[in-house]
Short mmCIF file of C-alpha atoms in Angstrom, two decimals:
data_model
loop_
_atom_site.label_atom_id
_atom_site.label_comp_id
_atom_site.label_asym_id
_atom_site.label_seq_id
_atom_site.Cartn_x
_atom_site.Cartn_y
_atom_site.Cartn_z
CA VAL A 1 -4.99 75.51 17.83
CA CYS A 2 -1.15 75.20 17.33
CA ALA A 3 0.57 72.54 16.26
CA PRO A 4 1.77 70.00 18.51
CA THR A 5 5.71 69.93 18.96
CA VAL A 6 7.96 69.62 15.95
CA GLU A 7 11.09 67.78 16.15
CA VAL A 8 13.84 67.99 13.76
CA GLU A 9 17.38 66.48 13.37
CA CYS A 10 20.26 69.08 13.76
CA GLU A 11 22.24 70.30 10.55
CA GLY A 12 24.61 72.58 12.07
CA PRO A 13 24.59 75.56 14.43
CA PHE A 14 21.22 76.32 13.23
CA THR A 15 18.50 74.40 11.42
CA GLU A 16 15.85 75.09 9.19
CA ALA A 17 12.30 73.67 10.37
CA VAL A 18 8.92 74.29 8.94
CA VAL A 19 6.30 74.87 11.81
CA PRO A 20 2.86 74.69 10.44
CA SER A 21 0.67 77.52 10.90
CA PRO A 22 -2.61 77.01 13.07
CA ASP A 23 -5.78 76.49 11.36
CA LEU A 24 -7.95 80.11 11.62
CA SER A 25 -11.54 79.79 11.67
CA CYS A 26 -12.19 83.30 10.56
CA ASP A 27 -11.07 84.30 7.21
CA ASP A 28 -10.57 87.99 8.27
CA TRP A 29 -7.98 87.44 10.98
CA VAL A 30 -4.80 88.30 10.60
CA LEU A 31 -1.79 85.55 11.83
CA THR A 32 1.66 86.48 13.09
CA ASP A 33 4.53 84.50 14.57
CA ASP A 34 7.81 84.93 16.06
CA ALA A 35 9.41 81.97 14.41
CA PRO A 36 12.99 82.85 13.43
CA GLU A 37 14.71 81.85 9.97
CA SER A 38 16.54 78.99 11.73
CA PHE A 39 16.60 76.96 14.67
CA PRO A 40 19.68 76.61 17.31
CA PRO A 41 20.10 73.07 18.82
CA GLY A 42 17.37 72.52 21.72
CA GLN A 43 14.07 73.78 22.36
CA THR A 44 12.70 77.09 20.93
CA ASN A 45 8.76 78.03 21.39
CA VAL A 46 7.20 80.10 18.27
CA THR A 47 4.13 82.16 19.39
CA PHE A 48 1.25 82.37 16.95
CA ALA A 49 -0.75 85.70 17.38
CA ALA A 50 -4.24 86.28 15.27
CA ASP A 51 -6.05 89.33 15.62
CA GLY A 52 -9.42 90.39 14.21
CA ASP A 53 -12.97 91.65 14.56
CA ASP A 54 -11.93 93.07 17.90
CA ASP A 55 -10.94 89.80 19.26
CA SER A 56 -7.56 88.39 19.44
CA ALA A 57 -5.76 84.90 20.14
CA SER A 58 -2.63 83.29 20.70
CA CYS A 59 -1.03 79.75 20.72
CA ILE A 60 2.71 78.35 21.14
CA THR A 61 4.54 75.48 19.29
CA ALA A 62 7.53 74.21 20.48
CA VAL A 63 10.21 73.59 17.76
CA VAL A 64 12.85 70.96 19.54
CA VAL A 65 16.33 70.78 17.46
CA LEU A 66 17.75 67.23 18.24
CA ASP A 67 21.10 65.98 18.02
CA SER A 68 21.41 62.09 18.03
CA THR A 69 24.83 62.13 16.26
CA ALA A 70 27.99 61.39 17.93
CA PRO A 71 30.98 63.58 16.98
CA THR A 72 33.59 62.33 14.58
CA LEU A 73 36.64 61.52 16.48
CA SER A 74 40.39 61.14 15.02
CA CYS A 75 42.92 59.46 16.81
CA PRO A 76 46.43 60.16 16.35
CA ASP A 77 48.56 56.98 14.85
CA ALA A 78 50.22 54.75 17.16
CA GLY A 79 53.27 56.66 18.32
CA THR A 80 56.18 57.23 21.07
CA VAL A 81 56.56 59.60 23.83
CA VAL A 82 59.78 60.22 25.78
CA LEU A 83 59.78 60.83 29.58
CA THR A 84 62.61 63.58 30.26
CA GLU A 85 62.31 64.00 33.93
CA PRO A 86 61.97 61.47 36.67
CA GLY A 87 58.91 61.42 38.36
CA GLU A 88 57.10 63.62 35.28
CA GLY A 89 54.76 62.42 32.94
CA VAL A 90 53.45 63.58 29.57
CA PRO A 91 50.51 63.83 27.94
CA PRO A 92 49.51 61.45 25.03
CA THR A 93 48.99 63.10 21.63
CA ALA A 94 45.78 64.97 21.52
CA ALA A 95 42.62 63.53 19.29
CA VAL A 96 40.38 65.62 17.32
CA ALA A 97 36.84 65.88 17.10
CA GLU A 98 34.29 67.44 15.07
CA ASP A 99 30.37 67.67 15.80
CA THR A 100 27.88 69.07 13.73
CA CYS A 101 25.54 70.55 16.16
CA ASP A 102 28.63 71.31 19.11
CA GLU A 103 31.44 73.57 17.99
CA SER A 104 33.62 72.37 20.87
CA PRO A 105 32.91 68.75 21.71
CA VAL A 106 35.07 67.76 25.15
CA VAL A 107 37.92 65.41 23.99
CA GLU A 108 39.59 63.08 26.89
CA ALA A 109 42.41 60.90 27.22
CA SER A 110 42.54 57.92 29.69
CA PRO A 111 45.04 57.78 30.71
CA PRO A 112 45.39 61.68 30.44
CA ILE A 113 49.12 61.54 31.32
CA LEU A 114 51.87 58.65 30.57
CA ALA A 115 54.40 58.16 33.44
CA GLU A 116 55.74 54.95 33.11
CA GLU A 117 57.75 53.24 30.08
CA GLY A 118 56.09 50.85 28.09
CA THR A 119 53.14 50.42 25.52
CA THR A 120 49.98 51.90 26.90
CA ASN A 121 46.46 51.57 24.95
CA VAL A 122 45.06 55.60 25.28
CA VAL A 123 41.16 55.30 24.95
CA TYR A 124 39.95 58.81 23.65
CA THR A 125 36.38 59.89 24.10
CA ALA A 126 34.46 62.76 22.39
CA THR A 127 31.04 64.17 24.02
CA ASP A 128 29.07 66.47 22.31
CA ALA A 129 26.56 69.10 24.58
CA PHE A 130 23.95 66.48 23.98
CA GLY A 131 25.66 63.79 25.55
CA ASN A 132 26.57 61.93 22.27
CA VAL A 133 29.76 59.84 22.87
CA SER A 134 32.14 58.56 20.46
CA THR A 135 35.39 56.77 21.32
CA CYS A 136 38.66 55.59 19.65
CA SER A 137 42.14 54.20 20.65
CA ALA A 138 45.94 54.36 19.90
CA GLN A 139 48.93 52.62 21.05
CA VAL A 140 51.44 54.55 22.67
CA THR A 141 55.05 53.46 23.59
CA THR A 142 56.76 55.31 26.39
CA PHE A 143 60.00 55.42 27.23
CA ALA A 144 62.64 57.20 29.66
CA ALA A 145 65.68 59.41 28.56
CA TYR A 146 67.10 60.69 31.80
CA ALA A 147 70.02 62.83 31.58
CA VAL A 148 72.78 61.87 34.21
CA ASP A 149 73.58 64.81 36.87
CA GLY A 150 74.38 68.21 35.90
CA PHE A 151 72.86 67.73 32.48
CA ARG A 152 69.43 67.98 31.50
CA VAL A 153 67.54 66.73 28.47
CA LEU A 154 66.48 69.65 25.60
CA SER A 155 64.79 67.45 23.44
CA ALA A 156 64.11 63.81 22.68
CA THR A 157 62.67 62.21 19.60
CA ALA A 158 61.50 58.63 18.85
CA GLY A 159 61.06 57.16 15.48
CA GLN A 160 60.59 53.38 14.45
CA ALA A 161 64.28 52.90 14.29
CA SER A 162 66.24 55.17 16.01
CA THR A 163 66.02 57.56 18.82
CA GLY A 164 67.46 61.13 19.21
CA VAL A 165 68.28 62.66 22.70
CA THR A 166 69.71 66.05 23.01
CA VAL A 167 71.21 67.29 26.47
CA GLY A 168 72.41 70.50 27.47
CA TRP A 169 74.65 71.11 30.69
CA GLU A 170 73.84 73.25 33.75
CA ALA A 171 76.41 75.33 35.64
CA PRO A 172 76.26 74.32 39.08
#
């Protein structure tokens, strides 16, 4: 009889787990299994096979690697973005997420585009493959630096005490 399901917490892309061998009633039987050295997140079935005395038997133990830990999410510092074209928005600075079991957790910002002047609380959400979620937020100030007709904004920067805008002329 195989052991019941073995559950372990994820420790990375692959996690070690101890899978108990089934009890054999006959000492002269040979027991084999197909257990890997470590297990990926999710469920992996381990098959045990026993052979001896012109007879054989097998059973399966499920190994489940669980992820109950939310990703680590690092929000950008409060900052400023500059709108350089009327009617166009800019995305906020990206947040960075890391997760023990999911190499690429999904990170989303709300709102995803900043299109109006003012200060906005941008809420970032990171979700891993197991549905664990973490959030953080940052204050972002948006202002417009539009060029007059015939010119276009080449670059714009905003700091705590100053703003810099570089414009270029476009020939008609």
